[in-house]
mmCIF file of C-alpha atoms in Angstrom:
data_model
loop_
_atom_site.group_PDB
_atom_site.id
_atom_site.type_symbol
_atom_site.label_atom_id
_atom_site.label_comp_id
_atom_site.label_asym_id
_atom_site.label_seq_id
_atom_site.Cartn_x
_atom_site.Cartn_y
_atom_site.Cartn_z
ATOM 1 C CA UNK A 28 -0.814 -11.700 -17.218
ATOM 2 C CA UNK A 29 1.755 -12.559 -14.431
ATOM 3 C CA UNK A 30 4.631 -10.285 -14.444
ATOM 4 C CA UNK A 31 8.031 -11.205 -13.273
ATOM 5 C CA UNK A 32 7.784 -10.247 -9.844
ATOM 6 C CA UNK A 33 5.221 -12.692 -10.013
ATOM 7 C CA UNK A 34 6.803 -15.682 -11.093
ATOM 8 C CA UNK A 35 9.618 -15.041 -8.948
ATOM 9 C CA UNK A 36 7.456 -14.916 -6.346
ATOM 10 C CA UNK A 37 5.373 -17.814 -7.264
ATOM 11 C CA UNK A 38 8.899 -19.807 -7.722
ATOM 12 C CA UNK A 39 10.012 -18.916 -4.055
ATOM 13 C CA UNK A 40 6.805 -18.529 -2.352
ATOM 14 C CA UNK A 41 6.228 -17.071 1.306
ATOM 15 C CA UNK A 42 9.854 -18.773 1.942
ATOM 16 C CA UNK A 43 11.344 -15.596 0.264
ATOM 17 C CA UNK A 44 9.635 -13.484 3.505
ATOM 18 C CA UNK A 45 11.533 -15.334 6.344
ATOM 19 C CA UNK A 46 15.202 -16.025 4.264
ATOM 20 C CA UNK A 47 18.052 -15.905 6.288
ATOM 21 C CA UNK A 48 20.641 -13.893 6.815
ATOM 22 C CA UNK A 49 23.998 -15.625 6.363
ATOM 23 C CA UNK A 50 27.036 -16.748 4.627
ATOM 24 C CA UNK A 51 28.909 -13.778 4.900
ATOM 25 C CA UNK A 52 30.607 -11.643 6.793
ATOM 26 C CA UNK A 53 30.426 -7.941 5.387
ATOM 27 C CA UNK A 54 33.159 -6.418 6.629
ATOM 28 C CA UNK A 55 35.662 -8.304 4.221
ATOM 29 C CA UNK A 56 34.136 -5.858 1.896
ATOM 30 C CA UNK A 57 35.983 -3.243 3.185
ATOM 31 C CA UNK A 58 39.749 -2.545 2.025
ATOM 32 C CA UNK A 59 42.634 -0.852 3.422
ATOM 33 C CA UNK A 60 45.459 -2.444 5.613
ATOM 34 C CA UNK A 61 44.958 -0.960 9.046
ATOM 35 C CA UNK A 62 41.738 0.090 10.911
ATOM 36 C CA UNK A 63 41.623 3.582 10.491
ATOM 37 C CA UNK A 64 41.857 2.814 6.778
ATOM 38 C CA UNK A 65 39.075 0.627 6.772
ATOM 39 C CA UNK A 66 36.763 2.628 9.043
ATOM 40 C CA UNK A 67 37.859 5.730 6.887
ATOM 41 C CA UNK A 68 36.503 3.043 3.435
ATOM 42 C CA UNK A 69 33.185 2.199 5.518
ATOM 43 C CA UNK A 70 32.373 5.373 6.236
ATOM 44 C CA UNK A 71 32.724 6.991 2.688
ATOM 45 C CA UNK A 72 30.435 3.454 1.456
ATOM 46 C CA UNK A 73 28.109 4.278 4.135
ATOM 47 C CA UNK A 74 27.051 7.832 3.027
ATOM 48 C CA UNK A 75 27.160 6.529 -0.460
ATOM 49 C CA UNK A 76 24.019 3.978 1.288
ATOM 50 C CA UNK A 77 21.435 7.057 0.915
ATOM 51 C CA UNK A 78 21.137 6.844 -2.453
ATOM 52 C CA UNK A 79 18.972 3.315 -2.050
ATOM 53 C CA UNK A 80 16.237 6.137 -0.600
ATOM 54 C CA UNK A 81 15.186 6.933 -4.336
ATOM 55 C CA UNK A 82 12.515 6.288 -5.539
ATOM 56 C CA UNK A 83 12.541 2.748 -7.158
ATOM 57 C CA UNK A 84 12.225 1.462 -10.741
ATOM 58 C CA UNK A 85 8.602 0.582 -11.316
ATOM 59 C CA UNK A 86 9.974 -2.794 -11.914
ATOM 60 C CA UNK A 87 11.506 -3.220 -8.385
ATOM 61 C CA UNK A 88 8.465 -1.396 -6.960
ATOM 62 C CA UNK A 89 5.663 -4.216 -8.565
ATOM 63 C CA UNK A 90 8.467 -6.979 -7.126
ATOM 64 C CA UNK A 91 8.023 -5.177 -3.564
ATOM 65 C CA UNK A 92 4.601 -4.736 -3.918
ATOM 66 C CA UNK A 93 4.127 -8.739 -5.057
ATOM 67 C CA UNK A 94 6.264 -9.352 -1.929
ATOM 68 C CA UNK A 95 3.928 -7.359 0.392
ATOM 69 C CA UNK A 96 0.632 -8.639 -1.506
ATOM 70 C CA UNK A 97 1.554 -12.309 -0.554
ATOM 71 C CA UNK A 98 2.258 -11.312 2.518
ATOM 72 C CA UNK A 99 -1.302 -9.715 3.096
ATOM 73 C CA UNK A 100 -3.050 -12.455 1.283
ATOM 74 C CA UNK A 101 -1.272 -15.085 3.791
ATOM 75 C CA UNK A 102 -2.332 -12.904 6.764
ATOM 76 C CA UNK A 103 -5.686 -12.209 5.312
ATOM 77 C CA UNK A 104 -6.709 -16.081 4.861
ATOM 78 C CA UNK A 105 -6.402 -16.270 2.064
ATOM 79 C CA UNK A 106 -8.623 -14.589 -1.048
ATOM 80 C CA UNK A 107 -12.174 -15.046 -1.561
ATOM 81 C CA UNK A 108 -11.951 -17.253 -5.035
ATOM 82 C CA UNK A 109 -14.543 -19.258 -5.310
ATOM 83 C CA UNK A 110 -16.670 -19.263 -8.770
ATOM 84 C CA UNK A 111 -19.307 -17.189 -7.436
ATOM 85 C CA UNK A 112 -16.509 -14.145 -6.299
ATOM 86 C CA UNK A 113 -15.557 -13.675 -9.835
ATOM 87 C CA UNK A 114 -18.462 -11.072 -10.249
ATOM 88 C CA UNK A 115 -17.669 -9.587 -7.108
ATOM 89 C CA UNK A 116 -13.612 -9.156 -7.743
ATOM 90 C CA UNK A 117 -14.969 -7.855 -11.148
ATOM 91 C CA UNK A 118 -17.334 -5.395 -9.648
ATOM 92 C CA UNK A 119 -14.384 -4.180 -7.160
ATOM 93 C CA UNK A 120 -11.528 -3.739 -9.981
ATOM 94 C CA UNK A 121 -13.885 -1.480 -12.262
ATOM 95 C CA UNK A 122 -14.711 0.570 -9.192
ATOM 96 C CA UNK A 123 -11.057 0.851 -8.419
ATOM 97 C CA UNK A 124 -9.235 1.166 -11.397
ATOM 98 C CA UNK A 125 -12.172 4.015 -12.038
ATOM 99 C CA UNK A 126 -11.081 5.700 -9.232
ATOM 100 C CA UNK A 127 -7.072 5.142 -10.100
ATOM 101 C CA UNK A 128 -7.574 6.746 -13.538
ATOM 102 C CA UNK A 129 -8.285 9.816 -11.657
ATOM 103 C CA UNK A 130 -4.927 9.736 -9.646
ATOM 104 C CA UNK A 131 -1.247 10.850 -10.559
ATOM 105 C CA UNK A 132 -0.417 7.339 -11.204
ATOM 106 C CA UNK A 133 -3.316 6.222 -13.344
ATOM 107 C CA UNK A 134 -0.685 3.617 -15.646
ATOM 108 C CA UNK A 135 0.209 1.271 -12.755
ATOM 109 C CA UNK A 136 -1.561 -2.304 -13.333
ATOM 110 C CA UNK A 137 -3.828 -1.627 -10.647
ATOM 111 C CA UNK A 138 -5.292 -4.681 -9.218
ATOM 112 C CA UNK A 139 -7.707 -5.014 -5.991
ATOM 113 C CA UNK A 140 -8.880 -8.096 -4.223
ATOM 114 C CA UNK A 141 -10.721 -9.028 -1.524
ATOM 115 C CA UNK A 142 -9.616 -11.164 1.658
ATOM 116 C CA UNK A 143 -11.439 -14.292 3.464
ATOM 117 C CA UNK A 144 -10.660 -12.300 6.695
ATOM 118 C CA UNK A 145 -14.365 -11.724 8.687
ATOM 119 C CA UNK A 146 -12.702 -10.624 12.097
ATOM 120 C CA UNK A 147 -10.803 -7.372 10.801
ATOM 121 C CA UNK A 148 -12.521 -4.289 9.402
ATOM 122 C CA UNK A 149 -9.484 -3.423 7.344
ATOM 123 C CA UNK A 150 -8.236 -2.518 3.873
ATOM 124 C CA UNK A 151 -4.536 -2.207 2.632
ATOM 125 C CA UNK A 152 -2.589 -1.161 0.007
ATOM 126 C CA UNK A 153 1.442 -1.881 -1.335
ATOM 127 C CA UNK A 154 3.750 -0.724 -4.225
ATOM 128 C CA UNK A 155 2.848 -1.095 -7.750
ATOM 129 C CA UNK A 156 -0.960 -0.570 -6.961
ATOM 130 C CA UNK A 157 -1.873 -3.611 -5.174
ATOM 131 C CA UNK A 158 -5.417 -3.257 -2.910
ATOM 132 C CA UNK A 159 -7.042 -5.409 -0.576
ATOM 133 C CA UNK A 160 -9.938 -4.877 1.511
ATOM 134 C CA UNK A 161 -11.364 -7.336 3.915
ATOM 135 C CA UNK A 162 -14.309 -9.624 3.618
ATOM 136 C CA UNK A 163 -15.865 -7.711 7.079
ATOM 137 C CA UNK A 164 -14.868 -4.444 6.009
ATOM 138 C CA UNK A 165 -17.404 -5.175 2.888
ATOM 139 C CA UNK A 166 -20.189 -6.734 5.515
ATOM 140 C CA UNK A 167 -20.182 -3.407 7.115
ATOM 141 C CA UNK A 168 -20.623 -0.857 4.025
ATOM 142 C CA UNK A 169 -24.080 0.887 2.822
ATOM 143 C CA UNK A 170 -23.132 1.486 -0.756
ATOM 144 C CA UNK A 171 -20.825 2.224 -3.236
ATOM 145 C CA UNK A 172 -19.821 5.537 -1.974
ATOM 146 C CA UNK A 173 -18.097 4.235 1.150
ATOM 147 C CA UNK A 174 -16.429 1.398 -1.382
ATOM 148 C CA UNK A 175 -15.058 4.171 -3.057
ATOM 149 C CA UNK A 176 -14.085 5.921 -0.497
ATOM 150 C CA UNK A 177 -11.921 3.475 1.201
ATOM 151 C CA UNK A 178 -10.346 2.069 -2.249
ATOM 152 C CA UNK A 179 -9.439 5.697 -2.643
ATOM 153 C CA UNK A 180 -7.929 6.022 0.048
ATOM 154 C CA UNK A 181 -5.492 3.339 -0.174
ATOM 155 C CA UNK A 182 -4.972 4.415 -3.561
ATOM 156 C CA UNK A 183 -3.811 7.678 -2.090
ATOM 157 C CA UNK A 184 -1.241 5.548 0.342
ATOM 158 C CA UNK A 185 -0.126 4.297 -2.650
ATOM 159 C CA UNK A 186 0.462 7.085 -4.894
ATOM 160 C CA UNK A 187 2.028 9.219 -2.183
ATOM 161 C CA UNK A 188 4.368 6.186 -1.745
ATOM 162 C CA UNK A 189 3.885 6.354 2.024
ATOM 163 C CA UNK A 190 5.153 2.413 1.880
ATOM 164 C CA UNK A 191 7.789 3.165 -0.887
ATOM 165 C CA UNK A 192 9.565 5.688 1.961
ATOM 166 C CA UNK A 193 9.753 2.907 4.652
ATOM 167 C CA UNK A 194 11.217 0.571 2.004
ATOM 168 C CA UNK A 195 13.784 2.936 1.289
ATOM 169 C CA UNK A 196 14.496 3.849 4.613
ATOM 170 C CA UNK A 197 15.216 -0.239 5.171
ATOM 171 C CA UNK A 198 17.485 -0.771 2.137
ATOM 172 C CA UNK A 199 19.620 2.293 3.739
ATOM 173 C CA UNK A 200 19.719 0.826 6.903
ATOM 174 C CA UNK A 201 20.010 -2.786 5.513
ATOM 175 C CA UNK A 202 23.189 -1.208 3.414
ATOM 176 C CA UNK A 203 25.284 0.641 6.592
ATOM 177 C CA UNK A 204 25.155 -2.404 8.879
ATOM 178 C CA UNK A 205 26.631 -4.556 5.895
ATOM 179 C CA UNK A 206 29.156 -1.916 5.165
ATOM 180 C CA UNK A 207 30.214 -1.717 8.963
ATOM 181 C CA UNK A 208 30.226 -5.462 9.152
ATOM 182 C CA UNK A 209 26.965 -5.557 11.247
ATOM 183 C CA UNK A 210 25.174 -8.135 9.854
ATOM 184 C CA UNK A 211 26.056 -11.354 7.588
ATOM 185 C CA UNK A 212 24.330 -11.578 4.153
ATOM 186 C CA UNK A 213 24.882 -13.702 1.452
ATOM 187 C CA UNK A 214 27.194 -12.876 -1.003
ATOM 188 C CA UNK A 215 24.627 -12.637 -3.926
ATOM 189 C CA UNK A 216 22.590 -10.283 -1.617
ATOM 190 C CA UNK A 217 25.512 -7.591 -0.914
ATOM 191 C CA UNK A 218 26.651 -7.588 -4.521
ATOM 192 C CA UNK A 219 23.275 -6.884 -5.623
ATOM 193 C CA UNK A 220 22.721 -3.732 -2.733
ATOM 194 C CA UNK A 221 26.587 -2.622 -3.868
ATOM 195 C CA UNK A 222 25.312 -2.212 -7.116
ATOM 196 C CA UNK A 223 22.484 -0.293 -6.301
ATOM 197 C CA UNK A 224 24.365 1.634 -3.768
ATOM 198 C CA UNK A 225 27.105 2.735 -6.139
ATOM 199 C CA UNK A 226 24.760 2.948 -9.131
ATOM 200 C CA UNK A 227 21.566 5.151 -9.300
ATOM 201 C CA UNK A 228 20.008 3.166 -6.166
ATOM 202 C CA UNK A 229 17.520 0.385 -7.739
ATOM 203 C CA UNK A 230 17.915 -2.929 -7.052
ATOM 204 C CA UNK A 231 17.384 -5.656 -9.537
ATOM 205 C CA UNK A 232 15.271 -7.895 -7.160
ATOM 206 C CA UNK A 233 13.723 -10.418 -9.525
ATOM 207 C CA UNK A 234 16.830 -11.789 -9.966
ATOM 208 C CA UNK A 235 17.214 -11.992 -6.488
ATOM 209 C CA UNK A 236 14.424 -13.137 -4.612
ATOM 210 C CA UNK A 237 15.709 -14.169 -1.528
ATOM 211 C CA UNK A 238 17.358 -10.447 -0.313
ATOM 212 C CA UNK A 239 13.853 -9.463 -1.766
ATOM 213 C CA UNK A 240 12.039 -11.450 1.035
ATOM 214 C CA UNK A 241 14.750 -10.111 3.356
ATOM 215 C CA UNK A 242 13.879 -6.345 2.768
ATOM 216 C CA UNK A 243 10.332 -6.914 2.571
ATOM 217 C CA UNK A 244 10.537 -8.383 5.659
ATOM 218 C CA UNK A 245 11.819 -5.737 7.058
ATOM 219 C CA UNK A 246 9.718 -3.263 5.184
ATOM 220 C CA UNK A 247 6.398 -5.071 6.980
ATOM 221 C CA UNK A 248 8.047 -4.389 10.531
ATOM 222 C CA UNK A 249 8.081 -0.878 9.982
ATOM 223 C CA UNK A 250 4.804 -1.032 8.379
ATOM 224 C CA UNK A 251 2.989 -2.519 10.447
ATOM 225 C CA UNK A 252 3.807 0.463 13.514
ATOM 226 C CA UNK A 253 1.606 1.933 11.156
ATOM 227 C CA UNK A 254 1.148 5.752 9.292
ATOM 228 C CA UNK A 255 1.794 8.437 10.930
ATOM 229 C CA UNK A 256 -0.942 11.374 11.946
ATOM 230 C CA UNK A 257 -0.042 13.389 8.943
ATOM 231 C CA UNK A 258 0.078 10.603 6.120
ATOM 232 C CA UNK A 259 -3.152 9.417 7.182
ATOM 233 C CA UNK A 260 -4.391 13.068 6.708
ATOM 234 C CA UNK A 261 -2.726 13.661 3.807
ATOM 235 C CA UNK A 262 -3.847 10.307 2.205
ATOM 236 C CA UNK A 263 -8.143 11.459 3.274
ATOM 237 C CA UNK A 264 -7.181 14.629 1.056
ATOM 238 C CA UNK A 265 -6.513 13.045 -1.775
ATOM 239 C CA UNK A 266 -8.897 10.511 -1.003
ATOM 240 C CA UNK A 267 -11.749 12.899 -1.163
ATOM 241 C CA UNK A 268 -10.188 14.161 -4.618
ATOM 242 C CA UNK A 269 -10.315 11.477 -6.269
ATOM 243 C CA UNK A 270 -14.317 10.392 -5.122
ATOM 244 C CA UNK A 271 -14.934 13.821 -6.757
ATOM 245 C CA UNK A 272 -13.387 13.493 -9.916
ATOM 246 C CA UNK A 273 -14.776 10.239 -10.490
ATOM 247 C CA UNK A 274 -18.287 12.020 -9.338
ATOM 248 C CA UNK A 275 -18.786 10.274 -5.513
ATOM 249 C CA UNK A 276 -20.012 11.946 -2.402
ATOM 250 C CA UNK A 277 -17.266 12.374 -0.113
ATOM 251 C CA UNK A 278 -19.764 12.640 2.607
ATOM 252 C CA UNK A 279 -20.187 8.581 2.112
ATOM 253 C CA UNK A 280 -16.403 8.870 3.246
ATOM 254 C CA UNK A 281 -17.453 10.486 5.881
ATOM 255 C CA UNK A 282 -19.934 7.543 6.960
ATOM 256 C CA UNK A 283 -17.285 4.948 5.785
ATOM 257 C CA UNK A 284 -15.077 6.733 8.699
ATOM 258 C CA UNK A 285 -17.829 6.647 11.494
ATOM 259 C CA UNK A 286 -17.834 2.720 11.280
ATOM 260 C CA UNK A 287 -14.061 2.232 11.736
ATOM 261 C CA UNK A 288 -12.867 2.129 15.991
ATOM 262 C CA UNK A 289 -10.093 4.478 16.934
ATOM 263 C CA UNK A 290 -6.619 3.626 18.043
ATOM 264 C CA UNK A 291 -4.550 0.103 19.200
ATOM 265 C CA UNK A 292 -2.294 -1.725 16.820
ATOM 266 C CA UNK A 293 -1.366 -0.449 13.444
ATOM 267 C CA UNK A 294 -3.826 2.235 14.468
ATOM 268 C CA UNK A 295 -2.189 3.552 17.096
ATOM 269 C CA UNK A 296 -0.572 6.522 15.550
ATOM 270 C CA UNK A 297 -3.941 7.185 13.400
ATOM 271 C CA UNK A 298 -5.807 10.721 13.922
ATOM 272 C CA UNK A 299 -9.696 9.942 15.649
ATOM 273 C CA UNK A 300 -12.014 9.232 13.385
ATOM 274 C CA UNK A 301 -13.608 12.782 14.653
ATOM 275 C CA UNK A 302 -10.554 14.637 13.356
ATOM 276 C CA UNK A 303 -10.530 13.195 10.410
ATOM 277 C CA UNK A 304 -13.795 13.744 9.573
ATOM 278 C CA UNK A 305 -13.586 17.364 10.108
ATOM 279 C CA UNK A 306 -9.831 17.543 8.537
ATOM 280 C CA UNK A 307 -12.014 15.721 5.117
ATOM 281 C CA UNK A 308 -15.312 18.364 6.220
ATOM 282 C CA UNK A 309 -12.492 21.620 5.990
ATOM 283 C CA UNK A 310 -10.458 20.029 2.690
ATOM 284 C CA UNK A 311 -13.986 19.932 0.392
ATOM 285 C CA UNK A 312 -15.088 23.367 1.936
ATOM 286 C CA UNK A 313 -11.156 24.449 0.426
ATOM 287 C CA UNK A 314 -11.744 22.890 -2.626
ATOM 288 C CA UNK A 315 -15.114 24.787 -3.116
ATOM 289 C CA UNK A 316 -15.742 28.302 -5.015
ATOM 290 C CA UNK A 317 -17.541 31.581 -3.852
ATOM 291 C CA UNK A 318 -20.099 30.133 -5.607
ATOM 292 C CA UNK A 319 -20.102 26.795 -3.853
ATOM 293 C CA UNK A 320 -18.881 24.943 -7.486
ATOM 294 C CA UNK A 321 -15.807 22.709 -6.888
ATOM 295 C CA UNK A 322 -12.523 24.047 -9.098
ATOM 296 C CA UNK A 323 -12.652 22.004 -12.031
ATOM 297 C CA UNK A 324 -15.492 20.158 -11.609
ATOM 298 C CA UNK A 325 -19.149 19.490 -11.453
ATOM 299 C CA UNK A 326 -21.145 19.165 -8.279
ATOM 300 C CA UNK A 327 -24.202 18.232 -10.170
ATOM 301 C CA UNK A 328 -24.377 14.001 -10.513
ATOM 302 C CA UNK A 329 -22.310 13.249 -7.325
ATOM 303 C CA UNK A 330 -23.662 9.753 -6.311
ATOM 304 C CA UNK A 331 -23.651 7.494 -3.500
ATOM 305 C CA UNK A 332 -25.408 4.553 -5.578
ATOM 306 C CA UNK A 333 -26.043 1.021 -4.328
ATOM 307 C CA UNK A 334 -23.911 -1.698 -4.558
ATOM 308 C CA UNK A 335 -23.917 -4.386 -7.144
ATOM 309 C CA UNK A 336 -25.669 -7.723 -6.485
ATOM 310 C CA UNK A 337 -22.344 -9.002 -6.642
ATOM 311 C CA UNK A 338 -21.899 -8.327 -2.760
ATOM 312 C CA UNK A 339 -24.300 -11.102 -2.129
ATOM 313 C CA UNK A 340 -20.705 -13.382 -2.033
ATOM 314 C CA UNK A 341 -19.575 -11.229 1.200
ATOM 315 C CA UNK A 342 -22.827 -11.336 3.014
ATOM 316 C CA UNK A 343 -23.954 -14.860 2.217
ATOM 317 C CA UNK A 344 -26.854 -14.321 0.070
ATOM 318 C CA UNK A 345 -28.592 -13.495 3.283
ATOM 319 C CA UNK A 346 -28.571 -9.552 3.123
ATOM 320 C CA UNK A 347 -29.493 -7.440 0.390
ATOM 321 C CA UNK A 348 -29.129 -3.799 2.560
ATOM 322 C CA UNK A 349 -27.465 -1.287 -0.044
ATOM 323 C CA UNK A 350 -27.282 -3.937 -3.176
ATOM 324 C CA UNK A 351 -28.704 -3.044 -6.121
ATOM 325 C CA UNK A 352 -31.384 -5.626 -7.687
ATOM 326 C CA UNK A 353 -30.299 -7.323 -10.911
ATOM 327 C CA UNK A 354 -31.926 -5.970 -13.647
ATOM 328 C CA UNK A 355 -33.530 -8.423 -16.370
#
């Protein structure tokens, strides 16, 4: 079912993530007669600018996270939807949405895909609990374990809100320079990030799709200079929580982890895949008894099983390494 994000979304398209700025000149917003009155106005609406750092409505959160998921699709080339990837996007959501049951945010309308990209060994995650892992990234895994353990991981970005805190961060920012008169938005645009800024800080964004493509816009840039050392950390953590609750190995995480290539780009401020292997090695030995049992649950049945025959789409039929045989 497509929500309204959605058909906002669908309405503006990728236009939405490159509108312009224009049309008006913020600092008519600000009142008084001489300057000192009107710098004394701007500053008192700029403080008031921190409250667009709360946490979202889930409804402005799932029109952020459509924003970001077009934007990943359209980066991504595209997703893999032809007939025969139906079994392997179906395959992929039961896997995920197992493992999002397990997490603090089990109600979101979780929803995973994969993308046509074969030159990036990636996955990615955005508000509302949007996943997408690459078409290579799935080339290069062993079994369901390491599936797991990736999806669970950017479940863990997503539950944390890593992404949530740089959108905040650029509705604040996006809210001073308009009160100072630093940058021209339309009129539409301000009225909508007054209201939020003198109200409890949401934003009503599918009724304004074009500031939407403006902040997610801006959101990307800061997203794509990538996590920082300790989000990435704590994201593994819960990461290896959730493959235990829903009864995977974490040491397939562990394997997933050897594949990936350390630093450059958006993985510049990553830890090495070394330290985060022993930063996940330390967190299960924490999580374990005297007695070697994990708190609160069972170390008997944790599985690393093969992958369905469903990943035959990703590897061309040519490979069957790690897939399960159909059963008749």
């Amino acid at each position: 079912m497509m929500r309204t994000g959605w058909k906002v979304l669908a309405l503006v398209g990728l236009g939405a993530l490159s509108a312009s700025c224009k049309g008006f000149n913020a600092a008519g917003l600000t009142k008084g007669d001489n300057i000192l009155g009107k710098l004394s106005t701007a500053n008192t609406e700029a403080k008031q600018c921190t409250k667009l750092h709360a946490d979202p409505s889930v409804k402005e959160e799932y029109a952020l996270g459509g924003a970001l998921a077009i934007h990943y699709v359209q980066r991504g080339h595209g997703l893999m939807l032809d007939g025969a990837d139906d079994a392997l996007h179906r395959y992929l959501n039961v896997v995920g949405k197992n493992l999002a049951a397990q997490s603090a945010r089990p109600t979101l309308e979780w929803t995973f895909g994969v993308l046509d990209d074969t030159s990036q060994f990636n996955a990615m995650s955005a508000p509302g609990g949007y996943i997408f892992v690459t078409r290579k990234l799935l080339q290069g895994l062993e079994n369901e374990g390491e599936l797991a353990g990736v999806l669970a991981h950017e479940i863990a970005h997503v539950t944390l809100k890593h992404a949530i805190r740089q959108y905040g961060a650029t509705k604040v920012k996006t809210c001073e320079l308009v009160t100072y008169g630093e940058a021209m938005l339309a009129p539409a645009w301000v009225k909508a990030l007054s209201a939020g800024r003198n109200g409890d800080g949401t934003l009503d964004l599918d009724n304004e799709p074009g500031l939407l493509g403006y902040l997610s816009e801006k959101t990307i840039e800061l997203m794509e200079k990538g996590n920082s050392r300790e989000q990435e950390f704590e994201a593994d953590r819960i990461a290896v929580e959730l493959m235990l609750s829903a009864g995977y190995d974490p040491q397939a995480y562990q394997a997933l982890l050897a594949k990936t290539e350390d630093g450059g780009g958006t993985f510049a401020n990553h830890p090495k895949k070394k330290e985060r292997q022993d930063h996940i090695r330390a967190h299960v030995q924490s999580l374990k008894q005297p007695d070697g049992d994990f708190n609160g649950l069972a170390t008997t049945g944790l599985r690393s099983p093969p992958l369905s025959p469903a990943f035959a789409a990703v590897r061309g039929g040519s490979s069957t390494r790690g897939v399960a045989k159909d059963r008749k």
